[in-house]
PDB file of C-alpha atoms in Angstrom:
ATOM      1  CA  UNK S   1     115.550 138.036-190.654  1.00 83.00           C
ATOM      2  CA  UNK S   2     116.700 134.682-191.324  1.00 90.00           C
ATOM      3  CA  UNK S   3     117.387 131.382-189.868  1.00 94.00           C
ATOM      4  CA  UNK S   4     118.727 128.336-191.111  1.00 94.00           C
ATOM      5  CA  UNK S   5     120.574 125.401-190.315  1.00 95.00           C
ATOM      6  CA  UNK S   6     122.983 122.959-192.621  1.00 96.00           C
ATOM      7  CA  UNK S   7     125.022 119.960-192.628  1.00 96.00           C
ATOM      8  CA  UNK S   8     128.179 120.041-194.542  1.00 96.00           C
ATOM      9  CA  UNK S   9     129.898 116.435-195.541  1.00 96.00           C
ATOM     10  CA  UNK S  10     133.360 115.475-196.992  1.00 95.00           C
ATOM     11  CA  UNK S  11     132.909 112.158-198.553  1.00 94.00           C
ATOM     12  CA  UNK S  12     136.414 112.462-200.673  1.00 93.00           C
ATOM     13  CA  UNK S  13     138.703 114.760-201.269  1.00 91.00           C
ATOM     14  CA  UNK S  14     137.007 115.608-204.477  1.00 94.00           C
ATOM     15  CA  UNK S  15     133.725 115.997-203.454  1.00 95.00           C
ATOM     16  CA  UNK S  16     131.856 118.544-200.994  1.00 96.00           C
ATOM     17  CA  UNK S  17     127.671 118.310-199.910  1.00 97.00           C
ATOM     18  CA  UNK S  18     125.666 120.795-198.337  1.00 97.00           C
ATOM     19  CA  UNK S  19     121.941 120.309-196.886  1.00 97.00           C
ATOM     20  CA  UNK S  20     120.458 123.022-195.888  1.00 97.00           C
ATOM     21  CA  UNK S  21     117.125 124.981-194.852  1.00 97.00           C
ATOM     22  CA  UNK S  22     115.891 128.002-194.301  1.00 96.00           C
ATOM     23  CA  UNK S  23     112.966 130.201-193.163  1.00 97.00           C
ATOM     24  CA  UNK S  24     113.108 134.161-193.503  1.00 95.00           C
ATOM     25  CA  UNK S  25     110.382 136.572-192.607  1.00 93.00           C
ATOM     26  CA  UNK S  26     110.490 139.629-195.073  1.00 86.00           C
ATOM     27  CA  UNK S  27     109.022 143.471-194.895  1.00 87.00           C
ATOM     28  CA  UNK S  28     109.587 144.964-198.115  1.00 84.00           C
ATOM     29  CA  UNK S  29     108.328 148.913-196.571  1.00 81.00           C
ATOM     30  CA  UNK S  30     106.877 150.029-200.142  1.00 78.00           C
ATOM     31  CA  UNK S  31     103.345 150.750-200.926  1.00 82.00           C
ATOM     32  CA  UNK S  32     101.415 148.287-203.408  1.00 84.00           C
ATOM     33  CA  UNK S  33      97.527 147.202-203.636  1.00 85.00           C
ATOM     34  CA  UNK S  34      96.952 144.134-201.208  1.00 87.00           C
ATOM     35  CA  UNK S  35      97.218 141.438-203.327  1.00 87.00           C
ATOM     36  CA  UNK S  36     100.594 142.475-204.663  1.00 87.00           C
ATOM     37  CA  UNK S  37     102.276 143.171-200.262  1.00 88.00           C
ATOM     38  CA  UNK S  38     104.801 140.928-201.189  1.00 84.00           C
ATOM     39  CA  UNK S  39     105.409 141.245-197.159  1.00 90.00           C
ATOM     40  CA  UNK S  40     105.620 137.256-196.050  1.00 92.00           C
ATOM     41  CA  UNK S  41     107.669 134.208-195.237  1.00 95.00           C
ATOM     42  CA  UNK S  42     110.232 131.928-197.559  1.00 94.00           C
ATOM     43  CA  UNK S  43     110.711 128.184-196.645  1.00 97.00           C
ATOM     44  CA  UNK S  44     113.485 127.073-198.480  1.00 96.00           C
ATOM     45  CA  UNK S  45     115.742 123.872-198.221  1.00 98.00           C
ATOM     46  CA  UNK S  46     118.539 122.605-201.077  1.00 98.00           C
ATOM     47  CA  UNK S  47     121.262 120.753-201.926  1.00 98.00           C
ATOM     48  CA  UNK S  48     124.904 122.129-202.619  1.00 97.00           C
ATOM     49  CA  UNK S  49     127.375 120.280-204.580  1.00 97.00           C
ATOM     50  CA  UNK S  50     130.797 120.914-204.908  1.00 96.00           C
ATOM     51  CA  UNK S  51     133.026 118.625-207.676  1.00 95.00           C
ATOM     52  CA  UNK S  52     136.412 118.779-208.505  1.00 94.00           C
ATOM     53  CA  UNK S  53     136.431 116.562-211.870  1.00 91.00           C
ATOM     54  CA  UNK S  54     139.274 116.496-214.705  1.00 85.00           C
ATOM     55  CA  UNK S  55     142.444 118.429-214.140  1.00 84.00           C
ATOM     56  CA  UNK S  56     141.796 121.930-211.564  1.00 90.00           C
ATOM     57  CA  UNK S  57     137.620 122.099-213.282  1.00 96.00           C
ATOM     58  CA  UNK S  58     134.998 122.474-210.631  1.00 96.00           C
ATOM     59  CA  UNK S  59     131.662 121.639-210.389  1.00 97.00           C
ATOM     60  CA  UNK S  60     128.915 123.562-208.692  1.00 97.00           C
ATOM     61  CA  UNK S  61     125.113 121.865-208.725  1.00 98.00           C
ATOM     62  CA  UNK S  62     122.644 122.663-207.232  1.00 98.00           C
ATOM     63  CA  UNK S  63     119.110 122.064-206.330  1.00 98.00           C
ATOM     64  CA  UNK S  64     116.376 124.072-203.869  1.00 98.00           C
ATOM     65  CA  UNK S  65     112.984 124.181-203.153  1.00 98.00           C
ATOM     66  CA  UNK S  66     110.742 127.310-201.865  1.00 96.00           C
ATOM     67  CA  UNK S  67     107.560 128.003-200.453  1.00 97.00           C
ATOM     68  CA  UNK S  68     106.734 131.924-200.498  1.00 95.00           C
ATOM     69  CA  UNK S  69     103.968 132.889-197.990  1.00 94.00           C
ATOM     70  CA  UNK S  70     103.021 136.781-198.929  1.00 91.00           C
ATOM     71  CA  UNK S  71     100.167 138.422-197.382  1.00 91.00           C
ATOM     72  CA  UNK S  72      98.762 139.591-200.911  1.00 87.00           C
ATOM     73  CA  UNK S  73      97.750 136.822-203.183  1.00 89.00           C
ATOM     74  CA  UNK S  74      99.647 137.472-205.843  1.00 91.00           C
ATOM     75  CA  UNK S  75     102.966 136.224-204.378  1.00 91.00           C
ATOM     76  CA  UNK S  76     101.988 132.970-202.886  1.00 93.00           C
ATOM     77  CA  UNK S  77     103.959 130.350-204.651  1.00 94.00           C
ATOM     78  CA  UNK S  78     105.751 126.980-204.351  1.00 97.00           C
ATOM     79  CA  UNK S  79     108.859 126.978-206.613  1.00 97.00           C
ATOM     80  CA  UNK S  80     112.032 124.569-207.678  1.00 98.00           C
ATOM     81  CA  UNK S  81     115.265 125.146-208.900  1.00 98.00           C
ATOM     82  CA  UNK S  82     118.423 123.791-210.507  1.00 98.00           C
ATOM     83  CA  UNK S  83     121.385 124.555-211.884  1.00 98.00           C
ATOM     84  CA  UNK S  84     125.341 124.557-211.885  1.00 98.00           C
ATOM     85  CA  UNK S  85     128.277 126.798-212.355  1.00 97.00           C
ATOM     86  CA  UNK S  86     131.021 125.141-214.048  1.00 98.00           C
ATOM     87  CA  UNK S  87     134.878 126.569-213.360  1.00 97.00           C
ATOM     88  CA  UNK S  88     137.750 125.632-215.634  1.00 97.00           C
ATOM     89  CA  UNK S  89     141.412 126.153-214.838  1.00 95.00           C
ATOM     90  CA  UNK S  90     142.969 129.550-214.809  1.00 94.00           C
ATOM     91  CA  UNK S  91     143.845 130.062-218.437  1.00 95.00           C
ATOM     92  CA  UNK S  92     145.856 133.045-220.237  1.00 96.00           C
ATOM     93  CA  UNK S  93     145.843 134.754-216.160  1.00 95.00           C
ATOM     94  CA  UNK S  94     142.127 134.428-216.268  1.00 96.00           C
ATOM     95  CA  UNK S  95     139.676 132.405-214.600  1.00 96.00           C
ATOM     96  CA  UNK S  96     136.155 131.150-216.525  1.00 98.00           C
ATOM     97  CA  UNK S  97     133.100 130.365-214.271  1.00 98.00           C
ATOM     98  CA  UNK S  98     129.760 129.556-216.723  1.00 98.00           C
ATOM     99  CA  UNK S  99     126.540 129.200-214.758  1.00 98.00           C
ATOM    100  CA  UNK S 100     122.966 127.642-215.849  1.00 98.00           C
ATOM    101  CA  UNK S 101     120.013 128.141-214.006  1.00 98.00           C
ATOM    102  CA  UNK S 102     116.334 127.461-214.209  1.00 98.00           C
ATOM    103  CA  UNK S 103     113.414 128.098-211.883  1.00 98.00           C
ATOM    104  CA  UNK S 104     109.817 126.067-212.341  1.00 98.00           C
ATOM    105  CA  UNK S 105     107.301 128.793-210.588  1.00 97.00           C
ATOM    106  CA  UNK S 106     103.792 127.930-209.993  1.00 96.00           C
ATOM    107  CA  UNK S 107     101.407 130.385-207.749  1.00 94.00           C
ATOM    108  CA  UNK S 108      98.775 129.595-206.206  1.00 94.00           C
ATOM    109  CA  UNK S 109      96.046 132.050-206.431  1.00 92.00           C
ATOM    110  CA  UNK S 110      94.262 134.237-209.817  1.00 90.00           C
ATOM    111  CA  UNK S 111      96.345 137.092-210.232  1.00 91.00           C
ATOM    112  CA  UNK S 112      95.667 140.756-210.003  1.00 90.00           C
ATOM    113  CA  UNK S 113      97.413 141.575-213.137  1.00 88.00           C
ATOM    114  CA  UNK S 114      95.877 138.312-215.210  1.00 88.00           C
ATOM    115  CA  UNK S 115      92.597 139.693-217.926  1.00 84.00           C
ATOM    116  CA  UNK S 116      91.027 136.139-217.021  1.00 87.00           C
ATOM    117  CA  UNK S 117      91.765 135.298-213.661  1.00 87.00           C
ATOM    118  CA  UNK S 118      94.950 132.554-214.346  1.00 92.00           C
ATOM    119  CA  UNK S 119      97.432 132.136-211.882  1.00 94.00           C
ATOM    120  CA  UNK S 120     100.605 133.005-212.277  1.00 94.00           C
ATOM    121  CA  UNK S 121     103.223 130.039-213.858  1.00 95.00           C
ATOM    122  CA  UNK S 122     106.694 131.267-214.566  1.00 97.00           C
ATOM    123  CA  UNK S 123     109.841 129.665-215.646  1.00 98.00           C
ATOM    124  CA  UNK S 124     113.125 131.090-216.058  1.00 98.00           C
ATOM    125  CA  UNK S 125     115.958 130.574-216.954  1.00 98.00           C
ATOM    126  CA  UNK S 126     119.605 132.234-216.739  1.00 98.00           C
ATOM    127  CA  UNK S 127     123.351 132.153-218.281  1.00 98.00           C
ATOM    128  CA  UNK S 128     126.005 134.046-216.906  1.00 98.00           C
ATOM    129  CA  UNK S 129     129.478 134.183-218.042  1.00 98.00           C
ATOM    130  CA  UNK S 130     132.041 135.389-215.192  1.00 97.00           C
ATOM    131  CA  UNK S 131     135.893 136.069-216.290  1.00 97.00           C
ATOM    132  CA  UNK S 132     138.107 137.192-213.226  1.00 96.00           C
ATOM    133  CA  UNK S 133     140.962 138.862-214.634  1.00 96.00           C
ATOM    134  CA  UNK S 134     143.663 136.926-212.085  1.00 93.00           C
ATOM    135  CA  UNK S 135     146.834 138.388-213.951  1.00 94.00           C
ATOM    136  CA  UNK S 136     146.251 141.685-212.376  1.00 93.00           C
ATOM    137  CA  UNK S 137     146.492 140.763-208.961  1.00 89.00           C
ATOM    138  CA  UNK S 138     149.772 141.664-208.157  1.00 86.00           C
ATOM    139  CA  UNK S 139     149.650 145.096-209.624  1.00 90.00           C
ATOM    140  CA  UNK S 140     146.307 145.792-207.935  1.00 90.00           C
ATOM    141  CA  UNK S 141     146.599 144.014-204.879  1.00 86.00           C
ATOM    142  CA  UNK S 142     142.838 142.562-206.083  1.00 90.00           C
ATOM    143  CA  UNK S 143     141.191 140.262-208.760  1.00 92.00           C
ATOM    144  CA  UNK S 144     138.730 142.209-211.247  1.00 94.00           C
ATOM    145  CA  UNK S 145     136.382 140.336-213.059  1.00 96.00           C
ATOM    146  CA  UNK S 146     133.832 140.948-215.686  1.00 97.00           C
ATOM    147  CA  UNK S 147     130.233 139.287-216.049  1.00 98.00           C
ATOM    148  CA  UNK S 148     127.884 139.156-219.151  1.00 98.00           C
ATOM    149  CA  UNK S 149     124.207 137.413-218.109  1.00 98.00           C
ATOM    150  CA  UNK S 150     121.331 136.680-220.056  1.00 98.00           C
ATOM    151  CA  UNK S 151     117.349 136.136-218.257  1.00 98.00           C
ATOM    152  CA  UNK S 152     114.538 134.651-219.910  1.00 98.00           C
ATOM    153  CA  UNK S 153     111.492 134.641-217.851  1.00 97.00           C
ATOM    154  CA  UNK S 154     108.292 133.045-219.524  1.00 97.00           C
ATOM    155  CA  UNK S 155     105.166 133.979-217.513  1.00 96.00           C
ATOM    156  CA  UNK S 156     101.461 133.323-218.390  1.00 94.00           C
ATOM    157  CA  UNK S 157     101.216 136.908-217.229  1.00 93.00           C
ATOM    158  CA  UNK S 158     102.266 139.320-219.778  1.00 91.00           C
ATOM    159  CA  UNK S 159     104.189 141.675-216.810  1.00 91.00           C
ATOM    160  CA  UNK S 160     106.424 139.232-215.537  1.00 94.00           C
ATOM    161  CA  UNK S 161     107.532 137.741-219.352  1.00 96.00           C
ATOM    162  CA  UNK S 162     109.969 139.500-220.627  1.00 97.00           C
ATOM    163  CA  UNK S 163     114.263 138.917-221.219  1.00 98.00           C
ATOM    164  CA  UNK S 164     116.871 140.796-219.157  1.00 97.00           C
ATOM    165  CA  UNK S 165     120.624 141.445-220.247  1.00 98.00           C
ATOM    166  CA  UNK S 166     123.433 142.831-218.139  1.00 97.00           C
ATOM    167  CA  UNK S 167     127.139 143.091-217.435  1.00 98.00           C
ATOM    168  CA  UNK S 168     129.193 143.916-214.798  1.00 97.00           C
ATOM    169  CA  UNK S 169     132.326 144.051-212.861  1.00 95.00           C
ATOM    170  CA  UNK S 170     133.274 143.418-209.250  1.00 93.00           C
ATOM    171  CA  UNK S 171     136.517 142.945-207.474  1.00 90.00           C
ATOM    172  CA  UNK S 172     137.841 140.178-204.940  1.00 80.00           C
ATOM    173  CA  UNK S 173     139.793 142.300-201.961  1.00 80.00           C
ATOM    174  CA  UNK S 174     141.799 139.895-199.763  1.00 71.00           C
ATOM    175  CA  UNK S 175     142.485 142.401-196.630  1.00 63.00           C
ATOM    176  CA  UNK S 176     145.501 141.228-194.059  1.00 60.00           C
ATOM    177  CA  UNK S 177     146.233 142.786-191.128  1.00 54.00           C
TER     178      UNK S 177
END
């Protein structure tokens, strides 16, 4: 359960904002000790960018704030974020999209998993290669594409450091009636 509202502007033909906010109420329905019911409330609010630069390369930054309001402890947290995604023209039929990310946690209370009662500070940060293989739309009738992303998240708290991998595919269906 969301709500949210947002103001989209135009100021050229090259250039696209979005503010927006939100505030969610979440029930995760799984069992965990107290302090860990990550059960709660997000605030969040940001700013969307969208930049056509060069010849056909887009631009994507972004920046958001969050405040997480959990009824354990442990997930109470204030956090900020940045990045972009980057897209360059189609090239050999396929289409490159490289995104950055990085998140600067900081919690608020001791946590239940910390030996000497710190509280949680995390950042992470994430790189994502996305290649839509465009060339085999018309035989298809969709766009595949492929993703390889990498996750580094440093934590103060042993559980929550650690580095992810992963790749994947999806496809882009266009249905017309």
């Amino acid at each position: 359960r969301s709500v949210g509202p947002a103001l989209l502007l135009h100021p050229n033909t090259d250039l696209d904002l979005r503010l927006w906010a939100e505030y969610a109420d979440f029930d995760y329905y799984e069992l965990s000790p107290d302090a860990q019911d990550r059960d709660g409330t997000i605030a969040r609010a940001g700013l969307d960018v969208r930049w056509l630069f060069a010849k056909d390369w887009t631009a994507r930054p972004y920046l958001v704030y969050w405040n997480y309001r959990a009824d354990g402890d442990d997930y109470d947290h204030y956090a900020v974020g940045f990045g972009t995604k980057v897209t360059a023209p189609e090239f050999i039929g396929c289409e490159f999209t490289l995104a950055l990310s990085l998140v600067l946690a900081r919690y608020d209370h001791p946590h239940s998993l910390s030996e000497d009662g710190e509280s949680r500070r995390d950042t992470r940060f994430s790189l994502g290669l996305q290649v839509k293989l465009k060339f085999l739309e018309k035989a298809l009738g969709f766009v595949p594409s492929l993703s390889v992303n990498y996750e580094k998240w440093a934590s103060n708290i042993g559980a929550f450091d650690f580095d992810r991998f992963g790749i994947g595919g999806s496809a882009d269906i266009l249905a017309l009636s």
